Structure formats: structure tokens, C-alpha cells
Amino acid sequence: GFGTCIYVIGGFECVCRVGYISGPRESCEDVNECEDMGSLCAFRCLNMPGGFKCTCPYGYTLAADGRHCEDLDECQTPANDCRFQCKNLIGSFMCICPDGYRQVGMADDCVDIDECRTIPDVCSNGRCINTRGSYRCECFDGFEPSRTQKECVDVRAGYCFKLPSCSAQTRDVREMTRVDCCCGMGAAWGPRCERCPQRGTQTYNDLCPHGVGFDKDGRDVDECSLMRHLCQNGRCINTMGSYRCICNKGYKPDSSGTNCIDVNECDHVPTPCKFTCENTEGSFRCSCPVGYNLGVDGITCIDIDECKTGRHTCQNQCINTQGSYQCACQKGYSQDGGQCLDVNECTDEPSLCGPSGTCMNMPGSFKCLCPRGFNIDPSGRFCIDNDECLDDSRCQHGCENLAGSYRCGCPDGYRQHSYWNHCIDDNECTSGSACGSASCENTPGSFSCSCPPGYIFDGTHMACIELGGGGGGCSNAPCSFGCLPTGSHGYSCGCPDGYQRIGQGHCVSAIPTSPYGGGYYPPGQFNNVLDNSISQLGNLRGAGGGDGTYTIPGEKVISTEGCYSCKLNSNNRQKRDLTRQRQHNLGHIGRHNLRRLDKKVPNRIQHGHHRRSKQDYHFTKATNSTKNKIWKSGMHLTVLVPVKSFLQDIDLLKIQPAFTYLKNNEHFNIVDGNRENLFQISMRDGVAVLSNREKIQEPGLHILKILGTVDSANFKSSTEEEEPFHLTVHIVIK
């Protein structure tokens, strides 16, 4: 409804519009942004289909970004009913009188103020004239009204002096007003050397009401144009209310920033000179010791090569050194009196070119002779293996580098030729057990099992079973993930993608691991199915074993990949996962000496009739911290995980029931083997997840016993008998 349906292999996917998310029922549901992201709106969030909207309180309006609230200026709206002037407030407004008027009582009425009578000393150096709502000044000679015409500004011109003694020369000094001089950097002004008022006094504040660097009208005083030579050895830059000096190279501003002083470069760390530094006015000078010349940059010292310039007294070989030279023989020779003799590096250093190459002495040197498959290293002293596997074009299905050679891997269903380095098809039908009693047909890289008409191939029993009519036992089967009839009354329950069946009513899935980790064992390694007909734990000796190895027990080793459901018919064909097979062929199992088989089998739970058949178990004692329990040792799984992949809180195993009446009615607990509380089981949407509480950094073996019990209060099935679920999990960390 609010998305697009896209076909994918084996099903479909829903791509939802913005503001919607895929729901559990394969539909697009609205995302409540106000709950998921509550800080989207500054005031209040209102969820909308496919989005959201922010709202604001009274007196405020929504800002341009649609999330924040800003004040509403009621003075610009019809709500403004003021006679004279309106003043906006935060969330409201009020009526006020304009400048030059005062309010009459509490009413919205204003009268003019006569500033010429109420303001003392108004229009100094002039005459005050009152106007409606204001006043203006008529100034005497030598004074002019300001821009506001509310005071008289002294416009008389005179010289400005930076020192109060007025001793500075006036040849390059411009004439300026007293305000520009005293409010700027001047100390005295005029032909009578009138001293400027001291800063911070009332007289100064009256003369310069806007502070230092500004005239009476608040305009900036340009000190750089009025008073030249302010910045010796630099350039004067006017700023608002002051100025600053940009100094020439070799100078820096003083603490006030209004003068340039010399920089002593020789005091810098590190010093600019490589040897001796001498400071000068605005610069520095470098010098070098004997045996060196000053470089063209005037900073570095360059060594004089006495050997090339002929400034040496050597009779054989001259070796230049920093600031000097030495007399010696060429490399590969030793000096014996006045002669230079060849050095046999092969006898002096027996480890040269080893262990694969052969050392051959040369006049003044040596040479490594490397065998095929080896190259000389960059130093020329050793023979190193040439990794042919770096060339991706050599092998299509994985490459294994060997000392001096390499070996290509093969995909499942193929084997390596006994002599040539290529893959040939493996005829699975020659073993006689690929399809059991059914007909086997070999195909390139695989095989298929066929049955007569009216029969289907059962991968569990490896036989052709008669197909009953009317859906067989699936008509009332309590399967959660699909059903396949087996005969006239039997049925087989399936598992979801990524899961495999175990026992008579559960599906399991293990973590995916890297094919290079050395611990990757897919289903089909032992009897090719996961059911209760597995062998007892054989010679399990722990992570180290007696000889430093771990022997795989004679049980089922669980796949760490996902499996898929395979519907079988009269032309049943076993499937392979070529992507995983190609990845696996790049690695190897290691000391376990196990070969990977990726041939999938149906992930189904089979029944001879509707009622669950009880299992024969071997009973042992399982002890935990609280009480003893009778343990049914019928089901064992082994999960192999590389220690480098064992991070904190990773999902090692997932268990979920395949029957509808067990969903959300079964609880799983670790009843034994959880030493130091390293592992935990949590329920996620009806799935029991086994994970580790913390990162495990050491290899070892952990044997956990997991018990699943049915909630009797919610278990209302009258036709099913549910035995407790017992599973022993061997977690091998290598």
C-alpha cells in the first residue's frame, strides 16, 4: 500500500516509501517519528501519515526549518490596535509612546516632551530649539550640528600630537578636529597644545561618548590616514576603534599590537641555522664550520666532498664523511697493509641466501642463486617464497600458496587431478550411497536422485517413498514453517531459511564464520543430516588434547552457514551453495583433516503420523548449582569458532520450535557447563539465542547442557505429548 514490491529469488521484498517501514506482516507501516525521535520538534510533535509536523504555542509561529518556534510579531498583524507605537514582546505585545513623548496616565495617549527645558546643558556651544517629539541645535561659529542635530561638534582644524609635549614634527602630520585627535591616539591638539582629557573621566566621555577610536557620531577614527608613521617597519591597518600593525619579515607586533619590534630568530627552538646563528636587525645570518659550505638557502650547511674535489691525501679509495673524509678499500674488500683483498661473504656469513638459496662469491660482492618458486628479497641477501596466489587469474576456486609452489582449490563436486593442476568432476554416484535405494544420475559438479512416478525421494531415509493423495498427513499437521507429506498419513515439518532441523520438533542455526578461520564445518559432515540418530561423543579430549590437537567427536558438527528448504519430487536434485564453496576453497581446515561438503539436505522434521513419536534417550546425570536433573543424552552439537572471531555478545546458536503449539510456550536454560557464567540464553521473538557475555581470548572447549521446558499454563494441546528438550552443545574455540 505504501511501498513497492520487488521480486527476489525465492520470494519478494517490500521497498517502503519515506516515512514508512516494513512491518512483520510483509506490509509498509507508518513510522511514528515523534516516538522514535522525540527531539525532532522544539515544542510539540504531531505524527502524520508518512511524516510528522511540528506545532507551536500561542504567540509563536513555526520557523522556516519547520521544527523550531519563533516569536510572532503581533505589531505586524491586525492585532495591533495601538494609536502611537507598538512594541513586540515574547509571545505578546504592548502599546508605548514614541521617543520625545510621554504617556498620559494609563490610557493609550502621549504628549510631547520639551527637551530644551528638561535636559541640562543641552546644545552646548549652540542654542536649543524644541520640536514635536524631539529638538535640534543651532551651533555657534566653529561648530556644526551633529548628524542627529542634537549637539554641536567642534570642527576646528589643528595638528594632533602623540606626546603631550607637542614636540613632534608636523611636517607629515595632517590637520584634524579635536575629537578625531583626542578620541584617537592623540595626547594634545591645536596651536595652543591643548591637552586631551584623560580617558575614563566625564570630560573624556562627553567628548568621546562612543569610546576610544570613535567620534561623536560613532564613526570610526582612521588613525592610519590621520597619523602617519604609526607602524615603523610595518604597515598600519585601521580597525574599528583602533589600529594594528602588520610587521615586515623579521619583526613582530608588541603586546599592544601598535608597534613593530625586532624578532631574534636565533632564540627560536629549533634555531633556524644548522650550525651558528647571528641575529641582525630584522633578520639573521648563518655560518658553517670547517668542512662545510653554506647552502643556497642561507640556512643549511652542505658537506664538502673532499673525495670529489680532490682535497684528500688517499692513495686507494677515499670515503667522504660529514665534514671530513677517510681512506679505505672499496666495499667487498678488506685492507691488508697497502693492499685491498676480496672478502668472501659466503664463508663469513653462512646464513646468506639460506635456507633455500645458494650463495656464490663474486669479486667484491656475492650473489644468491634461488630455486624455482623463490625470488631474491629487496636486500639481495635471502631467497623468499614467491606467493603465486597473489595473481587472481591463476586459480578460479581458491589458491593455496606452498613453499616454492602453489595449489589450486576445487569447488564442491569436483576433485583435483592426481597429476595436473586442474579440477575434474567427482562422480558421486560411484559410491553407491549418494541416493540410497533411488536412482542416481551424475551431473557436472553434482548429482540428482530420481524416483518412479507416484514416489518422492526422502533425503532422511535415502529412499523413495510413496506419495499419498489428498495432502497426506499435512492436512492437520502443526507445522510452523511448511509441511511435506510423507506417505498417506505421515508428514515432514520444515525449518525457516538459515535453520536446520534437530530432534523431532526444533530448528537450529549457528553463527556464520570466515572460511579462513579453520573452524568451519557445514552440515553433512557426519551422515549429512542433523537428527537424533547421532553417535555418542567419542574421543573428545578438550581443546588441547593429549598431543596438542582436538579430535572431532563422533557426533554431528553443526554448520555455521544458513541452510534452505528443498522440496523433493520425482526428479530430486541435490543443491550446492557455490558462493560459499568458492570462499571455502580459499582456506583449509587445518589439523582436523576434515573435508567440507556443502551439499544441502531438506531441512525438514519428519513424522510417521500426526502424533509425535517419543525418542529413545540415553540417561545421564546433569548437575547445576541448584538441583540434579535426569539428562537425556540423545542430541549433541559441536560449534567450532576461531578465537579471533570470538567477540563480546555474539550469537553462537539459535533454537526455535518447528511446531505451532510450542511457539512462545517453551523456555530454554543452561543447566550445566556454564563455568564463570560466560554464556547466556535470551529469547527474541520466540527464538532462543545462545551468546557469550564477554570476549573469550583463549582457545578451549566448553560443554553446555541446554534444557527446554514447556509452559504448562499456556500449553493447551490435547493431542500432542511434549518431552523436555535436551541438547548438549560443544563449543570449540581454536
PDB file of C-alpha atoms in Angstrom, residues 77 104 170 207 290 331 428 523 550 566 588 620 693:
ATOM      1  CA  THR A  77      -0.566  41.805  12.315  1.00  0.00           C
ATOM      2  CA  VAL A 104      -0.686  60.340  29.929  1.00  0.00           C
ATOM      3  CA  THR A 170      54.237  68.414  11.994  1.00  0.00           C
ATOM      4  CA  LEU A 207      33.964  64.404  24.163  1.00  0.00           C
ATOM      5  CA  VAL A 290      85.303  23.838   8.581  1.00  0.00           C
ATOM      6  CA  LYS A 331      83.054  -2.357  -0.417  1.00  0.00           C
ATOM      7  CA  GLU A 428      29.166 -39.138  -6.617  1.00  0.00           C
ATOM      8  CA  PRO A 523      26.017 -29.854   7.673  1.00  0.00           C
ATOM      9  CA  TYR A 550      41.474 -31.548  19.174  1.00  0.00           C
ATOM     10  CA  CYS A 566      14.482 -28.104  -0.720  1.00  0.00           C
ATOM     11  CA  HIS A 588      41.767 -25.104   4.657  1.00  0.00           C
ATOM     12  CA  THR A 620      22.898 -39.378  32.419  1.00  0.00           C
ATOM     13  CA  ARG A 693      28.632 -12.413  27.908  1.00  0.00           C
TER      14      ARG A 693
END
